[in-house]
Tab-separated table of C-alpha atoms and ligand atoms in Angstrom:
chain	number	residue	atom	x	y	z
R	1	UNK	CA	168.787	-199.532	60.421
R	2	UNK	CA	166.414	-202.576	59.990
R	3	UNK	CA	165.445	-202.627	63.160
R	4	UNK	CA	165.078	-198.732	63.163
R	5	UNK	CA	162.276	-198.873	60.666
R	6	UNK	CA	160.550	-201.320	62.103
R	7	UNK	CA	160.177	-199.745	65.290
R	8	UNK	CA	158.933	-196.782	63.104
R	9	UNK	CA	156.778	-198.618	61.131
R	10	UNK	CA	155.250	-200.426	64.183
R	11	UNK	CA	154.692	-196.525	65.270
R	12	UNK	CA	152.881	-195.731	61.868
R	13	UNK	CA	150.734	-198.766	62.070
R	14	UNK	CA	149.285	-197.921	65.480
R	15	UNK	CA	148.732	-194.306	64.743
R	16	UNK	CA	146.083	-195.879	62.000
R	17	UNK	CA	144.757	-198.427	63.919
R	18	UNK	CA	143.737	-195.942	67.130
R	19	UNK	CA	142.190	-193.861	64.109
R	20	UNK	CA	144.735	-190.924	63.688
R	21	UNK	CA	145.634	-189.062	60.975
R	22	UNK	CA	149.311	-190.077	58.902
R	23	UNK	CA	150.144	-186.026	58.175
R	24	UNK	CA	152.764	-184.391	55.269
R	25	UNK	CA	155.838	-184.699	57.963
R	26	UNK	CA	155.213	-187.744	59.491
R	27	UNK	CA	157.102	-190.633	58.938
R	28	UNK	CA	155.682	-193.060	56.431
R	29	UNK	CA	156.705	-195.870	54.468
R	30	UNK	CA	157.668	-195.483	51.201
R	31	UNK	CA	155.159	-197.708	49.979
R	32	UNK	CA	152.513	-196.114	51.771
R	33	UNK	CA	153.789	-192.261	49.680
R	34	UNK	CA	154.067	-194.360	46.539
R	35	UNK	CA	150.356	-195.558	46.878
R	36	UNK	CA	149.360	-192.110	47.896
R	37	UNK	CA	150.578	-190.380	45.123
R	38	UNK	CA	149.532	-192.756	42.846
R	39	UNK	CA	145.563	-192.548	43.671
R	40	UNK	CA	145.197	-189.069	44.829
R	41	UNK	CA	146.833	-188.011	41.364
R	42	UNK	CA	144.788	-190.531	39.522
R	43	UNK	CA	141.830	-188.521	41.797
R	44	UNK	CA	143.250	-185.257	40.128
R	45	UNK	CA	143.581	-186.244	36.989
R	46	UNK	CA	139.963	-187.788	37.045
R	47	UNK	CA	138.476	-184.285	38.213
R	48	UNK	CA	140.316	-182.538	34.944
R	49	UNK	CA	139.850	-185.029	32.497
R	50	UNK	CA	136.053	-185.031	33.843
R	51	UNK	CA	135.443	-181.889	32.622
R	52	UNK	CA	135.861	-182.673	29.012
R	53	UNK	CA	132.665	-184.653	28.458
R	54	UNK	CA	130.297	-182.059	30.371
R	55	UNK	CA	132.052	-179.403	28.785
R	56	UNK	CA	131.050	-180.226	25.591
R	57	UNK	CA	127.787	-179.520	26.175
R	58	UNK	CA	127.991	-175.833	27.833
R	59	UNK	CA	127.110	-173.880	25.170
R	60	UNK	CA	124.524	-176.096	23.790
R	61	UNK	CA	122.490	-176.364	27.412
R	62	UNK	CA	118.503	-175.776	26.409
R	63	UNK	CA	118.128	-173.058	28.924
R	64	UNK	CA	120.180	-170.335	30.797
R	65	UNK	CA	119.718	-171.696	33.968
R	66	UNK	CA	120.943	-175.003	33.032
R	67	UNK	CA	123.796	-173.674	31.389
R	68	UNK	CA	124.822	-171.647	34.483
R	69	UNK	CA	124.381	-174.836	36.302
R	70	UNK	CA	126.451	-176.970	33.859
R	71	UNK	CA	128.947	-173.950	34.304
R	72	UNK	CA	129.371	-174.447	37.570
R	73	UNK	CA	129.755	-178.404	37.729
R	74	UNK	CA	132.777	-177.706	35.543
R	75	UNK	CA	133.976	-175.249	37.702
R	76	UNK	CA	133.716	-177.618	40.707
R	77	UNK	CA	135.834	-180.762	39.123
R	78	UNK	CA	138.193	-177.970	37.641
R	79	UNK	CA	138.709	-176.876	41.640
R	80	UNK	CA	138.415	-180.451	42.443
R	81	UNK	CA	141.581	-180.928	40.131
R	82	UNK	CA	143.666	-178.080	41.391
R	83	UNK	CA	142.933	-179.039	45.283
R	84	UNK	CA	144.221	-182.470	44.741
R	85	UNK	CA	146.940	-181.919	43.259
R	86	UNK	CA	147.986	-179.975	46.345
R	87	UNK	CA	147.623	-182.955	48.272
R	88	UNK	CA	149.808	-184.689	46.429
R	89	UNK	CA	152.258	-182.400	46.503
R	90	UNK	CA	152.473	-182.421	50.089
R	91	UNK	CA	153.699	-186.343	49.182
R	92	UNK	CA	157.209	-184.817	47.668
R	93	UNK	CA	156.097	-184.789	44.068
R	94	UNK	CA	155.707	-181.583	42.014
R	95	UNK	CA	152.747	-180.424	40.025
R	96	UNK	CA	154.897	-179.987	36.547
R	97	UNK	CA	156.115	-183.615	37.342
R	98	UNK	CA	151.937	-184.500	37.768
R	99	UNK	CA	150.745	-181.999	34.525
R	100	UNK	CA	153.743	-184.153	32.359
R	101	UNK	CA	152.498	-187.801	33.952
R	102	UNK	CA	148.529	-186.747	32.642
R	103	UNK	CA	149.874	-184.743	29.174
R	104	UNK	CA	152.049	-187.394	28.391
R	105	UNK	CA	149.318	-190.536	28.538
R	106	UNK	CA	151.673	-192.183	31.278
R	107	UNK	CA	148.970	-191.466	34.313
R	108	UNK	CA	145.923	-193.403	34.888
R	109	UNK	CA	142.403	-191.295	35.412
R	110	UNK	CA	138.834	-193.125	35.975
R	111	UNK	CA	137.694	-194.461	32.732
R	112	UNK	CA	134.103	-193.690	32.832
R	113	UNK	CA	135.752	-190.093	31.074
R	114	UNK	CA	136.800	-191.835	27.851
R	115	UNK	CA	132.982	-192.820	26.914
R	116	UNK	CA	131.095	-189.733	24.700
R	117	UNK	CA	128.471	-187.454	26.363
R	118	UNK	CA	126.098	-187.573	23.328
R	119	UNK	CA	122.775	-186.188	23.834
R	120	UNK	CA	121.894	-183.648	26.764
R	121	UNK	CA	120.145	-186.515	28.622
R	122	UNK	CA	124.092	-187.532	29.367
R	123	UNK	CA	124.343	-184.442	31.631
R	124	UNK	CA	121.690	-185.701	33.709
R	125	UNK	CA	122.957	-189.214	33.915
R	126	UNK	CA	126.060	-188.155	34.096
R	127	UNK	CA	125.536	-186.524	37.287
R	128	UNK	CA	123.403	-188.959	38.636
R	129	UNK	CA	125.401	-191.999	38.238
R	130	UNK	CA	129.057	-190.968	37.792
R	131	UNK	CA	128.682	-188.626	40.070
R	132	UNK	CA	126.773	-190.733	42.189
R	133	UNK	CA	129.187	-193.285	41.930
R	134	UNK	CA	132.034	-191.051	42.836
R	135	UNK	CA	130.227	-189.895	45.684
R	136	UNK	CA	130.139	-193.492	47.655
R	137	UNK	CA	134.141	-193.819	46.778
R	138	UNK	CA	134.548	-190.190	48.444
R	139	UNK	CA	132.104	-190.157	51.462
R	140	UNK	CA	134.456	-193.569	52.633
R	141	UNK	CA	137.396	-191.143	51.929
R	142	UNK	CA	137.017	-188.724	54.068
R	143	UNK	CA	137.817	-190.805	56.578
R	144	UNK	CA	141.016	-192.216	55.144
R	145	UNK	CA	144.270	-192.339	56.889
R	146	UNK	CA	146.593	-189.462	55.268
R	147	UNK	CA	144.704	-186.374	56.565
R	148	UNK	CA	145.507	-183.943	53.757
R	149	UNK	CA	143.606	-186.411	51.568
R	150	UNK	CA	140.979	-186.642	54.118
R	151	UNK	CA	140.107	-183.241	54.483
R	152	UNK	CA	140.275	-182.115	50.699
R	153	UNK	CA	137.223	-185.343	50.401
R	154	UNK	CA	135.183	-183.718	52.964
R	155	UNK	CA	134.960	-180.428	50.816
R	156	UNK	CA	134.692	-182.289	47.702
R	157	UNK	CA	131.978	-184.104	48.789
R	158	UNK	CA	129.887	-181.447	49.481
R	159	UNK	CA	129.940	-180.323	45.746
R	160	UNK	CA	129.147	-183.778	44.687
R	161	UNK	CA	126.132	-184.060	46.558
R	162	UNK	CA	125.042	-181.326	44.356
R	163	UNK	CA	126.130	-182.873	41.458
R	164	UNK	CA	124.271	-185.859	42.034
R	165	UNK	CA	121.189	-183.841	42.428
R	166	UNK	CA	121.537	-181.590	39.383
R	167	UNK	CA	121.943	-184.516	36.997
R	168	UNK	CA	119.051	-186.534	38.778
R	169	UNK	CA	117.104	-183.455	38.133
R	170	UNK	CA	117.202	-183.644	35.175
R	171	UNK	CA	116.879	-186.991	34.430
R	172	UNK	CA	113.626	-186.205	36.555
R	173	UNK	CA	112.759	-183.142	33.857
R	174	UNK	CA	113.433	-185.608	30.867
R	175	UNK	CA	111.279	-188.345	32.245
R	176	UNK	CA	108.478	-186.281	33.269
R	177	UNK	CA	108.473	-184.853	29.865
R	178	UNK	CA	107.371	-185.316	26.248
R	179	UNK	CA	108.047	-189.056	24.646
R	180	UNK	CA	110.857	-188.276	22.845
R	181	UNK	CA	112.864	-187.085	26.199
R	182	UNK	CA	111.613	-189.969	28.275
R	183	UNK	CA	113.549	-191.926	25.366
R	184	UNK	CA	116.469	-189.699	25.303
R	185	UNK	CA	116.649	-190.539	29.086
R	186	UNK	CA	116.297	-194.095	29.013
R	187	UNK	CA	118.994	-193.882	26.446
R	188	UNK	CA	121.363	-192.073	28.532
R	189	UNK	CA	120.897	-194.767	31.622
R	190	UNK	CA	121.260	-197.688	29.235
R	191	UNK	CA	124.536	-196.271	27.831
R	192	UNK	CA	125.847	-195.003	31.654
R	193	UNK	CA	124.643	-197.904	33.752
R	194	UNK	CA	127.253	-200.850	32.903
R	195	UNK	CA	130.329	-198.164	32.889
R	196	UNK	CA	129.010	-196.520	36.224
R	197	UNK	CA	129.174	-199.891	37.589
R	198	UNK	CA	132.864	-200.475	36.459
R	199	UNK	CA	133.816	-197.167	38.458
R	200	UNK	CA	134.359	-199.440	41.393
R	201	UNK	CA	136.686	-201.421	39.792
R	202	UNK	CA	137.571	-205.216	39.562
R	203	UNK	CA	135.946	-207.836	41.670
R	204	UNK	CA	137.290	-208.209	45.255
R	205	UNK	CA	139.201	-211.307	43.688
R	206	UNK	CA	140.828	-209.418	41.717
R	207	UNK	CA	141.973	-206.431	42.822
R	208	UNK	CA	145.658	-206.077	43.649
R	209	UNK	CA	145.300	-203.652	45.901
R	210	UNK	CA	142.667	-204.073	47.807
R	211	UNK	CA	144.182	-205.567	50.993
R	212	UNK	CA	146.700	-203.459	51.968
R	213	UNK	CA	144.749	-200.521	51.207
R	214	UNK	CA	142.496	-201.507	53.963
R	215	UNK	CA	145.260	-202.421	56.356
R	216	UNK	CA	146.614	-198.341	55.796
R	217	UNK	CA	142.786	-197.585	55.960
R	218	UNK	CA	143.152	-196.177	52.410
R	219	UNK	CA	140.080	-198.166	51.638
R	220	UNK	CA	137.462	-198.616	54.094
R	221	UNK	CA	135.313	-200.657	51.819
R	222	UNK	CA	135.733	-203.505	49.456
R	223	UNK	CA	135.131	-202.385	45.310
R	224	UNK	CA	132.329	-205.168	45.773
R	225	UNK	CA	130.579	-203.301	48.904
R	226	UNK	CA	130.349	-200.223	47.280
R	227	UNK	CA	129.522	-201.357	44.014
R	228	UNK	CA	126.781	-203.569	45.872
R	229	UNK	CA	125.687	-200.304	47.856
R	230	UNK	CA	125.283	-197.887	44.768
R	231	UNK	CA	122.812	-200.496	42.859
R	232	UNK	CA	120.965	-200.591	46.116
R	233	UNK	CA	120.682	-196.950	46.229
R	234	UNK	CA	120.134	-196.380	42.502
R	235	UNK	CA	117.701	-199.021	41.497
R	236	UNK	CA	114.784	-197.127	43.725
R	237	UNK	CA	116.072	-193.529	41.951
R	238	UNK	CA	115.584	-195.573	38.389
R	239	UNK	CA	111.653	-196.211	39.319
R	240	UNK	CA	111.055	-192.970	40.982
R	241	UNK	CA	112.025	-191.554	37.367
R	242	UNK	CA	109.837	-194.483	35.572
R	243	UNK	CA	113.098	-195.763	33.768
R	244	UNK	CA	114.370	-199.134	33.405
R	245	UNK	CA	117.754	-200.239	34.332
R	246	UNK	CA	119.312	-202.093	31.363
R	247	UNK	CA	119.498	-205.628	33.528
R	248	UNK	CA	117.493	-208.365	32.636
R	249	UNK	CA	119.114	-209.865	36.195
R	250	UNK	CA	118.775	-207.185	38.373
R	251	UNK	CA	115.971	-208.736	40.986
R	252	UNK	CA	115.526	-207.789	44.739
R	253	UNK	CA	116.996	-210.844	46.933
R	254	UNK	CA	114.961	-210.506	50.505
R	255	UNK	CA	117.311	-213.579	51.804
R	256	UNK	CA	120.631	-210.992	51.369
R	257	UNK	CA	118.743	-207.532	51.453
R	258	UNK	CA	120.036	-206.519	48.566
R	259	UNK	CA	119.616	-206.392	44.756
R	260	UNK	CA	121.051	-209.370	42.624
R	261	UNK	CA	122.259	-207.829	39.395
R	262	UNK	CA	124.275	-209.539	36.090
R	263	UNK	CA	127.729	-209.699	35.145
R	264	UNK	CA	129.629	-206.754	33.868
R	265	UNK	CA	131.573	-207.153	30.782
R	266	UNK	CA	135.206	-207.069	31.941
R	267	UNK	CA	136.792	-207.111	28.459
R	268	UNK	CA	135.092	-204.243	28.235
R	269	UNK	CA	136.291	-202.408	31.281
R	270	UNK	CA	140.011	-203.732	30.405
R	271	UNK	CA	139.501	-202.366	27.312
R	272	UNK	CA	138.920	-198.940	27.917
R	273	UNK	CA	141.342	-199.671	31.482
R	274	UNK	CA	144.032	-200.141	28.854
R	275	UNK	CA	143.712	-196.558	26.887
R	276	UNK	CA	140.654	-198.144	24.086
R	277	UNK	CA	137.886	-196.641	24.876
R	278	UNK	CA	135.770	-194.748	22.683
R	279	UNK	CA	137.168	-191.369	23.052
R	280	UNK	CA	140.355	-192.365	25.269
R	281	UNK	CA	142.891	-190.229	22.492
R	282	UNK	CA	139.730	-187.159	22.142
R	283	UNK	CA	140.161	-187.120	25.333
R	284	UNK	CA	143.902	-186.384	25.580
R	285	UNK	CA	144.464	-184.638	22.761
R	286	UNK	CA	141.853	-181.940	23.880
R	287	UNK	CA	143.517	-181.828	27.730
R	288	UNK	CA	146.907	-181.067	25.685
R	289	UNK	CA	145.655	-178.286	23.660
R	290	UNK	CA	144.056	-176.857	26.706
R	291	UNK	CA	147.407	-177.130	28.205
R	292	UNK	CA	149.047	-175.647	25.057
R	293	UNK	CA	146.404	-172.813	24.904
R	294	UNK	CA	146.733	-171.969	28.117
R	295	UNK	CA	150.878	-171.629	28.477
R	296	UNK	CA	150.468	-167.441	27.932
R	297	UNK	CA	148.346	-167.701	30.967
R	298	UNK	CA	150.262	-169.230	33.651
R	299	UNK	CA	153.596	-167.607	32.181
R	300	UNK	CA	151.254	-164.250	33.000
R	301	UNK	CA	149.971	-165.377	36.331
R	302	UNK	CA	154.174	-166.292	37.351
R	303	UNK	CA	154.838	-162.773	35.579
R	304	UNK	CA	152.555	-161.283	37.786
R	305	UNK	CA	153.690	-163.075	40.964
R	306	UNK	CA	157.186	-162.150	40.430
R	307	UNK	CA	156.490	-158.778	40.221
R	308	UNK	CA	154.279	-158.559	43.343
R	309	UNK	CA	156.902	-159.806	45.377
R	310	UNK	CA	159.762	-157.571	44.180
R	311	UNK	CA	157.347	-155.029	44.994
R	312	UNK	CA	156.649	-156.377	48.530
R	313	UNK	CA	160.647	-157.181	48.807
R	314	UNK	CA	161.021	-153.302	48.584
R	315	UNK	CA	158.269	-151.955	50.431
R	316	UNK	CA	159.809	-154.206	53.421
R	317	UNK	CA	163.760	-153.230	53.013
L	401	FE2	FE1	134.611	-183.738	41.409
L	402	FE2	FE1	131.316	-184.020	40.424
């Protein structure tokens, strides 16, 4: 039997390195499900939970067109949600099992959702850098090693792209504008910066997970790399907009070609890592009266389906 799974795993391990895709009925190890379901659920929940904090702020957009824009980014990491969760149910896990892991606190989702969207200027930096953020994580994604994963990220990227560029715009209309919204805006990017940075995650040194998930080609990149390449890419969007980026460190290094910036306050991200952030029980108590509210719903929708296939049963005897 040993000997049997080794030969299999041997298999598995090629398939990844040649740069195929691990699909729903291959064999895999258990581990390698485990992980999967673990992070593209934590992905799912992220999406859901992410719509709390920009939903807030829906019906008190300033104009139509940014509320049907808002709208729409909500409607995105709602879809998001709901596509993920397929993919992990192609890993053997069902989505009541994944709805009672998020409702009940057990599950893990990105932290960045458990700090308050408090002025409008946190839609556009919202989108900028979370979503920005997200973006760099993804784009490596779709190119990760279980393909139903893979292919949901290419799709999902496409939306975040346009994320990105509806918060940046406006961060670009607050900056551009009257004194008061230049200040709500450099608000917004002192309050988002150091969180958008802990996105990544824990130093190189530190993560647990990082090695093997680059051995299944979970992870393509390091949380250093890509935390490295989003101040790179940001720091030039921050002076386009005439904002400063709350780092009294953060200096261009010709030597590495890249920006030095300072230290990020760990406590901090185990902190809110740990369930303490700032609105980390807002945050589920609204998701479970969402869920609650929403039970007549989905026992509607099943209602629904039931009937439609009696009717279909019938038609066909
Ligand atoms: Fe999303
Ligand atoms: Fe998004």
């Amino acid at each position: 039997m040993e000997l049997y799974n080794e030969k299999l795993e041997a298999e598995f391990q090629s398939k990844i390195d040649s740069g195929q895709n691990i699909e729903a009925k291959d064999w895999m190890p258990e581990k390698y499900r485990k992980t999967h379901i673990r992070q593209i659920s934590q992905h799912a929940h992220s999406e859901i939970i992410g719509m709390l904090p920009e939903g807030n702020w829906i019906t008190r957009a300033p104009s139509l067109k940014r509320k049907i824009t808002l709208l729409a980014k909500v409607q995105d990491e709602g879809g998001h949600g709901l596509y993920l969760y397929s993919a992990a149910e192609t890993l053997g896990i069902s989505r009541a099992e994944l709805n009672e892991q998020l409702n009940s606190g057990r599950a893990k989702y990105s932290s960045i959702f458990n700090y308050p969207a408090v002025t409008w200027a946190d839609m556009g930096a919202v989108g900028w850098l979370v979503d920005g953020a997200a973006i760099m994580n993804q784009v490596m994604l779709t190119r990760t090693s279980y393909g139903p994963y893979a292919r949901a990220m290419v799709r999902i990227c496409k939306e975040e792209s346009f994320h990105q560029r509806q918060g940046y715009e406006i961060m670009l209309t607050l900056s551009k504008g009257t004194e008061v919204q230049k200040r709500m805006a450099q608000d917004a990017l002192n309050r988002w910066w150091w969180p958008s940075l802990m996105m990544f995650g824990p130093r190189d040194e530190e993560s647990v997970h990082t090695e093997q998930a680059m051995k299944w080609k979970i992870k393509l990149k390091s949380n250093d790399e890509l935390r490295q390449q989003f101040v790179d890419q940001t720091v030039p969007q921050a002076e386009l907009l005439g904002l400063t980026i709350p780092d009294p460190k953060l200096k261009w290094n010709a030597e590495r070609g890249h920006y030095d910036f300072g230290d990020i306050d760990w406590e901090e991200f185990k902190r809110v890592v740990a369930g303490k952030g700032p609105c980390s029980y807002e945050r589920l108590k609204t998701r479970n009266e969402a869920w609650d509210k929403g039970a007549w719903v989905r026992e509607a929708a099943m209602a629904f389906a039931e009937k439609q296939q009696e009717k279909s049963l019938k038609e066909a005897s």
